[in-house]
PDB file of C-alpha atoms in Angstrom:
ATOM      1  CA  MET L   1      -0.158  -0.151  -0.287  1.00 51.00           C
ATOM      2  CA  ASN L   2       2.875   2.299   0.623  1.00 55.00           C
ATOM      3  CA  GLN L   3       4.028   2.696  -2.966  1.00 61.00           C
ATOM      4  CA  GLN L   4       0.606   3.064  -4.115  1.00 64.00           C
ATOM      5  CA  ASN L   5       0.937   6.319  -1.477  1.00 71.00           C
ATOM      6  CA  ASP L   6       4.198   6.754  -3.437  1.00 76.00           C
ATOM      7  CA  PHE L   7       2.869   6.141  -6.915  1.00 80.00           C
ATOM      8  CA  GLU L   8      -0.323   8.822  -6.118  1.00 84.00           C
ATOM      9  CA  LYS L   9       2.206  11.925  -4.411  1.00 86.00           C
ATOM     10  CA  HIS L  10       3.199  12.455  -8.407  1.00 89.00           C
ATOM     11  CA  LEU L  11      -0.421  12.406  -9.542  1.00 94.00           C
ATOM     12  CA  PRO L  12      -2.273  15.979 -10.281  1.00 94.00           C
ATOM     13  CA  GLN L  13      -5.713  16.302  -7.854  1.00 95.00           C
ATOM     14  CA  LYS L  14      -8.010  15.600  -9.770  1.00 96.00           C
ATOM     15  CA  ILE L  15      -6.849  12.733 -11.084  1.00 95.00           C
ATOM     16  CA  LYS L  16      -6.787  11.332  -7.701  1.00 94.00           C
ATOM     17  CA  ASP L  17     -10.164  13.053  -7.147  1.00 96.00           C
ATOM     18  CA  ILE L  18     -11.432  11.589  -9.833  1.00 97.00           C
ATOM     19  CA  HIS L  19     -10.008   7.837  -8.358  1.00 96.00           C
ATOM     20  CA  HIS L  20     -11.092   8.512  -5.615  1.00 96.00           C
ATOM     21  CA  LYS L  21     -14.957   8.657  -6.691  1.00 98.00           C
ATOM     22  CA  ALA L  22     -14.527   5.769  -8.175  1.00 98.00           C
ATOM     23  CA  LEU L  23     -13.659   3.878  -5.294  1.00 97.00           C
ATOM     24  CA  GLN L  24     -16.938   5.156  -3.116  1.00 98.00           C
ATOM     25  CA  ALA L  25     -19.265   4.137  -6.595  1.00 98.00           C
ATOM     26  CA  SER L  26     -17.528   0.310  -7.008  1.00 95.00           C
ATOM     27  CA  ALA L  27     -18.141   0.352  -2.662  1.00 94.00           C
ATOM     28  CA  ARG L  28     -21.494   1.084  -3.165  1.00 96.00           C
ATOM     29  CA  TYR L  29     -22.193  -1.123  -6.260  1.00 95.00           C
ATOM     30  CA  LYS L  30     -20.569  -3.928  -3.902  1.00 94.00           C
ATOM     31  CA  ALA L  31     -22.758  -2.627  -1.431  1.00 95.00           C
ATOM     32  CA  ALA L  32     -25.549  -2.568  -3.068  1.00 96.00           C
ATOM     33  CA  GLU L  33     -25.732  -6.389  -4.881  1.00 96.00           C
ATOM     34  CA  VAL L  34     -25.393  -7.426  -1.182  1.00 96.00           C
ATOM     35  CA  ASP L  35     -28.866  -5.831  -0.108  1.00 97.00           C
ATOM     36  CA  LEU L  36     -30.697  -6.633  -3.437  1.00 98.00           C
ATOM     37  CA  MET L  37     -29.592 -10.373  -2.399  1.00 98.00           C
ATOM     38  CA  ASN L  38     -30.532 -10.169   1.193  1.00 97.00           C
ATOM     39  CA  ILE L  39     -34.433  -8.291   0.175  1.00 98.00           C
ATOM     40  CA  LEU L  40     -34.521 -10.425  -3.083  1.00 98.00           C
ATOM     41  CA  ASP L  41     -34.480 -13.574  -0.517  1.00 98.00           C
ATOM     42  CA  GLN L  42     -37.142 -12.100   1.683  1.00 98.00           C
ATOM     43  CA  VAL L  43     -39.420 -11.063  -1.228  1.00 98.00           C
ATOM     44  CA  ASP L  44     -39.146 -14.723  -2.275  1.00 98.00           C
ATOM     45  CA  LEU L  45     -39.773 -16.375   1.125  1.00 97.00           C
ATOM     46  CA  TYR L  46     -41.786 -13.868   2.131  1.00 98.00           C
ATOM     47  CA  ARG L  47     -43.847 -13.812  -1.443  1.00 97.00           C
ATOM     48  CA  VAL L  48     -44.188 -10.360  -1.532  1.00 97.00           C
ATOM     49  CA  TYR L  49     -44.386 -10.667  -5.282  1.00 97.00           C
ATOM     50  CA  LEU L  50     -47.302 -12.537  -5.412  1.00 97.00           C
ATOM     51  CA  ARG L  51     -49.415  -9.518  -2.966  1.00 97.00           C
ATOM     52  CA  TYR L  52     -48.200  -6.946  -6.195  1.00 97.00           C
ATOM     53  CA  GLY L  53     -50.186  -8.893  -9.282  1.00 96.00           C
ATOM     54  CA  PHE L  54     -46.655 -11.031 -10.044  1.00 96.00           C
ATOM     55  CA  ASN L  55     -46.574 -14.508 -10.711  1.00 96.00           C
ATOM     56  CA  SER L  56     -43.301 -15.487  -9.470  1.00 97.00           C
ATOM     57  CA  LEU L  57     -39.947 -13.540  -8.051  1.00 97.00           C
ATOM     58  CA  PHE L  58     -38.507 -13.275 -12.099  1.00 97.00           C
ATOM     59  CA  GLN L  59     -40.961 -11.603 -13.323  1.00 97.00           C
ATOM     60  CA  TYR L  60     -41.462  -8.997  -9.847  1.00 98.00           C
ATOM     61  CA  ALA L  61     -37.894  -8.054 -10.485  1.00 98.00           C
ATOM     62  CA  VAL L  62     -38.052  -7.409 -14.041  1.00 98.00           C
ATOM     63  CA  HIS L  63     -41.258  -5.402 -13.831  1.00 98.00           C
ATOM     64  CA  GLY L  64     -41.934  -4.426 -10.439  1.00 98.00           C
ATOM     65  CA  LEU L  65     -38.165  -3.059  -9.737  1.00 98.00           C
ATOM     66  CA  GLY L  66     -37.247  -2.983 -13.172  1.00 98.00           C
ATOM     67  CA  LEU L  67     -34.577  -5.280 -13.495  1.00 98.00           C
ATOM     68  CA  ALA L  68     -32.611  -6.477 -17.089  1.00 97.00           C
ATOM     69  CA  ASP L  69     -33.825 -10.404 -17.372  1.00 97.00           C
ATOM     70  CA  ASN L  70     -30.139 -10.663 -17.579  1.00 96.00           C
ATOM     71  CA  VAL L  71     -29.843  -9.263 -14.324  1.00 97.00           C
ATOM     72  CA  ALA L  72     -33.005 -11.030 -12.474  1.00 97.00           C
ATOM     73  CA  TYR L  73     -31.784 -14.371 -13.352  1.00 97.00           C
ATOM     74  CA  THR L  74     -28.185 -13.873 -12.484  1.00 97.00           C
ATOM     75  CA  PHE L  75     -29.472 -12.196  -8.541  1.00 98.00           C
ATOM     76  CA  ILE L  76     -32.700 -14.903  -7.973  1.00 98.00           C
ATOM     77  CA  ASN L  77     -30.315 -17.874  -9.292  1.00 97.00           C
ATOM     78  CA  VAL L  78     -27.410 -16.821  -6.531  1.00 98.00           C
ATOM     79  CA  THR L  79     -29.665 -15.646  -3.712  1.00 98.00           C
ATOM     80  CA  ARG L  80     -31.400 -18.950  -3.963  1.00 97.00           C
ATOM     81  CA  LYS L  81     -28.511 -20.825  -4.212  1.00 98.00           C
ATOM     82  CA  SER L  82     -27.042 -19.129  -0.832  1.00 98.00           C
ATOM     83  CA  ARG L  83     -30.229 -20.249   1.043  1.00 97.00           C
ATOM     84  CA  GLU L  84     -28.731 -24.077   0.429  1.00 97.00           C
ATOM     85  CA  VAL L  85     -24.570 -23.380   0.972  1.00 98.00           C
ATOM     86  CA  PRO L  86     -24.929 -19.903   2.902  1.00 97.00           C
ATOM     87  CA  GLU L  87     -21.021 -19.973   2.916  1.00 98.00           C
ATOM     88  CA  LEU L  88     -21.700 -17.812  -0.803  1.00 97.00           C
ATOM     89  CA  LYS L  89     -23.233 -15.512   0.402  1.00 97.00           C
ATOM     90  CA  GLU L  90     -21.246 -15.352   3.131  1.00 97.00           C
ATOM     91  CA  GLU L  91     -17.940 -14.403  -0.166  1.00 97.00           C
ATOM     92  CA  ILE L  92     -20.026 -12.165  -1.332  1.00 97.00           C
ATOM     93  CA  THR L  93     -20.473  -9.898   1.479  1.00 96.00           C
ATOM     94  CA  LYS L  94     -16.640 -10.328   2.610  1.00 95.00           C
ATOM     95  CA  GLY L  95     -16.771  -9.132  -1.438  1.00 93.00           C
ATOM     96  CA  ALA L  96     -14.346 -12.182  -1.437  1.00 95.00           C
ATOM     97  CA  LEU L  97     -16.438 -13.212  -4.346  1.00 95.00           C
ATOM     98  CA  THR L  98     -19.138 -11.175  -7.103  1.00 94.00           C
ATOM     99  CA  VAL L  99     -22.133 -12.138  -7.857  1.00 96.00           C
ATOM    100  CA  SER L 100     -21.372 -12.707 -11.415  1.00 93.00           C
ATOM    101  CA  LYS L 101     -18.310 -15.186 -10.484  1.00 94.00           C
ATOM    102  CA  ALA L 102     -20.986 -16.835  -7.678  1.00 96.00           C
ATOM    103  CA  ARG L 103     -23.519 -17.736 -10.892  1.00 96.00           C
ATOM    104  CA  LYS L 104     -21.132 -19.911 -12.879  1.00 94.00           C
ATOM    105  CA  ILE L 105     -21.226 -21.937  -9.885  1.00 96.00           C
ATOM    106  CA  THR L 106     -24.788 -22.306  -8.999  1.00 96.00           C
ATOM    107  CA  ALA L 107     -25.138 -25.289 -11.092  1.00 94.00           C
ATOM    108  CA  VAL L 108     -23.117 -27.272  -9.265  1.00 96.00           C
ATOM    109  CA  ILE L 109     -21.883 -25.661  -5.968  1.00 97.00           C
ATOM    110  CA  ASN L 110     -23.725 -28.038  -3.006  1.00 97.00           C
ATOM    111  CA  PRO L 111     -22.895 -28.471   0.603  1.00 97.00           C
ATOM    112  CA  GLU L 112     -20.850 -31.703   0.171  1.00 97.00           C
ATOM    113  CA  ASN L 113     -18.667 -29.643  -2.527  1.00 96.00           C
ATOM    114  CA  LYS L 114     -18.883 -26.092  -1.715  1.00 97.00           C
ATOM    115  CA  SER L 115     -15.445 -25.211  -0.508  1.00 97.00           C
ATOM    116  CA  HIS L 116     -13.676 -26.538  -3.856  1.00 96.00           C
ATOM    117  CA  TRP L 117     -16.186 -24.642  -5.941  1.00 97.00           C
ATOM    118  CA  ILE L 118     -16.343 -21.181  -3.820  1.00 97.00           C
ATOM    119  CA  GLU L 119     -11.898 -21.375  -3.506  1.00 97.00           C
ATOM    120  CA  LEU L 120     -12.349 -22.069  -7.252  1.00 97.00           C
ATOM    121  CA  ALA L 121     -14.240 -19.121  -8.157  1.00 97.00           C
ATOM    122  CA  LYS L 122     -12.590 -16.961  -5.508  1.00 96.00           C
ATOM    123  CA  THR L 123      -8.681 -17.982  -7.189  1.00 96.00           C
ATOM    124  CA  ALA L 124      -9.221 -18.737 -10.444  1.00 95.00           C
ATOM    125  CA  PRO L 125     -10.045 -17.075 -14.041  1.00 94.00           C
ATOM    126  CA  GLN L 126     -13.350 -17.417 -15.013  1.00 91.00           C
ATOM    127  CA  SER L 127     -12.480 -19.050 -18.097  1.00 92.00           C
ATOM    128  CA  LYS L 128     -10.892 -21.961 -16.220  1.00 94.00           C
ATOM    129  CA  VAL L 129     -14.450 -21.837 -13.605  1.00 94.00           C
ATOM    130  CA  GLU L 130     -16.481 -21.945 -17.149  1.00 92.00           C
ATOM    131  CA  ARG L 131     -14.516 -25.055 -18.392  1.00 93.00           C
ATOM    132  CA  GLU L 132     -14.867 -26.834 -14.541  1.00 94.00           C
ATOM    133  CA  VAL L 133     -18.634 -26.358 -14.428  1.00 94.00           C
ATOM    134  CA  ALA L 134     -18.916 -27.729 -18.403  1.00 93.00           C
ATOM    135  CA  LYS L 135     -16.519 -30.749 -16.883  1.00 92.00           C
ATOM    136  CA  GLU L 136     -18.968 -31.375 -13.629  1.00 91.00           C
ATOM    137  CA  ASN L 137     -21.939 -30.142 -15.913  1.00 88.00           C
ATOM    138  CA  PRO L 138     -22.179 -31.016 -19.434  1.00 83.00           C
ATOM    139  CA  GLN L 139     -25.615 -29.513 -19.414  1.00 80.00           C
ATOM    140  CA  GLU L 140     -24.621 -26.088 -17.956  1.00 70.00           C
ATOM    141  CA  ALA L 141     -22.352 -25.786 -21.020  1.00 60.00           C
ATOM    142  CA  ARG L 142     -25.673 -26.199 -23.308  1.00 58.00           C
ATOM    143  CA  LYS L 143     -27.737 -23.367 -21.954  1.00 58.00           C
ATOM    144  CA  GLY L 144     -25.460 -20.756 -23.669  1.00 50.00           C
ATOM    145  CA  ARG L 145     -24.917 -18.434 -20.065  1.00 48.00           C
ATOM    146  CA  MET L 146     -21.337 -20.572 -20.198  1.00 47.00           C
ATOM    147  CA  ASP L 147     -18.535 -19.178 -23.086  1.00 46.00           C
ATOM    148  CA  PHE L 148     -17.068 -22.899 -22.735  1.00 47.00           C
ATOM    149  CA  VAL L 149     -18.540 -25.650 -25.721  1.00 47.00           C
ATOM    150  CA  HIS L 150     -18.202 -29.215 -23.611  1.00 50.00           C
ATOM    151  CA  PRO L 151     -16.384 -31.597 -25.880  1.00 49.00           C
ATOM    152  CA  GLN L 152     -19.068 -34.492 -25.604  1.00 51.00           C
ATOM    153  CA  ASN L 153     -21.277 -31.769 -26.454  1.00 49.00           C
ATOM    154  CA  GLU L 154     -19.228 -30.797 -29.875  1.00 48.00           C
ATOM    155  CA  ILE L 155     -18.954 -33.452 -30.586  1.00 44.00           C
ATOM    156  CA  GLN L 156     -23.260 -33.614 -30.206  1.00 45.00           C
ATOM    157  CA  GLU L 157     -23.626 -30.631 -31.924  1.00 44.00           C
ATOM    158  CA  LYS L 158     -21.741 -31.502 -35.421  1.00 44.00           C
ATOM    159  CA  VAL L 159     -23.406 -35.248 -35.251  1.00 44.00           C
ATOM    160  CA  ALA L 160     -26.413 -33.334 -35.474  1.00 47.00           C
ATOM    161  CA  ILE L 161     -25.113 -30.914 -38.271  1.00 49.00           C
ATOM    162  CA  ARG L 162     -24.214 -34.150 -40.778  1.00 45.00           C
ATOM    163  CA  GLN L 163     -27.178 -35.433 -39.955  1.00 44.00           C
TER     164      GLN L 163
END
């Protein structure tokens, strides 16, 4: 951290101010992610969405809260998985894991293997996480939310094209 302070000494004040604002915005964003997870959990548990005329938490999140489809899906998925694996939420709350990275492992993480998947998500690049998830759960790679294609799926696609 001392090197950072030495480096910053030579920067113009305007640049330091902009950087400081960026750090504050980033901290607020991370806190907002945790807040959104917490409130969606409550909305789901108490079925608040039904009282507002929505048939599902997803509809509530998209139409009632104005979230984009992919954002709603991600937060609902991670929030629900966090009930099964509370350590997932703990790592997000601590800032050790992002909601985006947590989403990648929701299809494979469970109470028995949580340590492995949480550690992988915290330390490995996204592409490695996707590759490992695809190996563990080839169906997840097919859904289009993963960039890595499991070799078994690739072969099936080639066979389907030749027919």
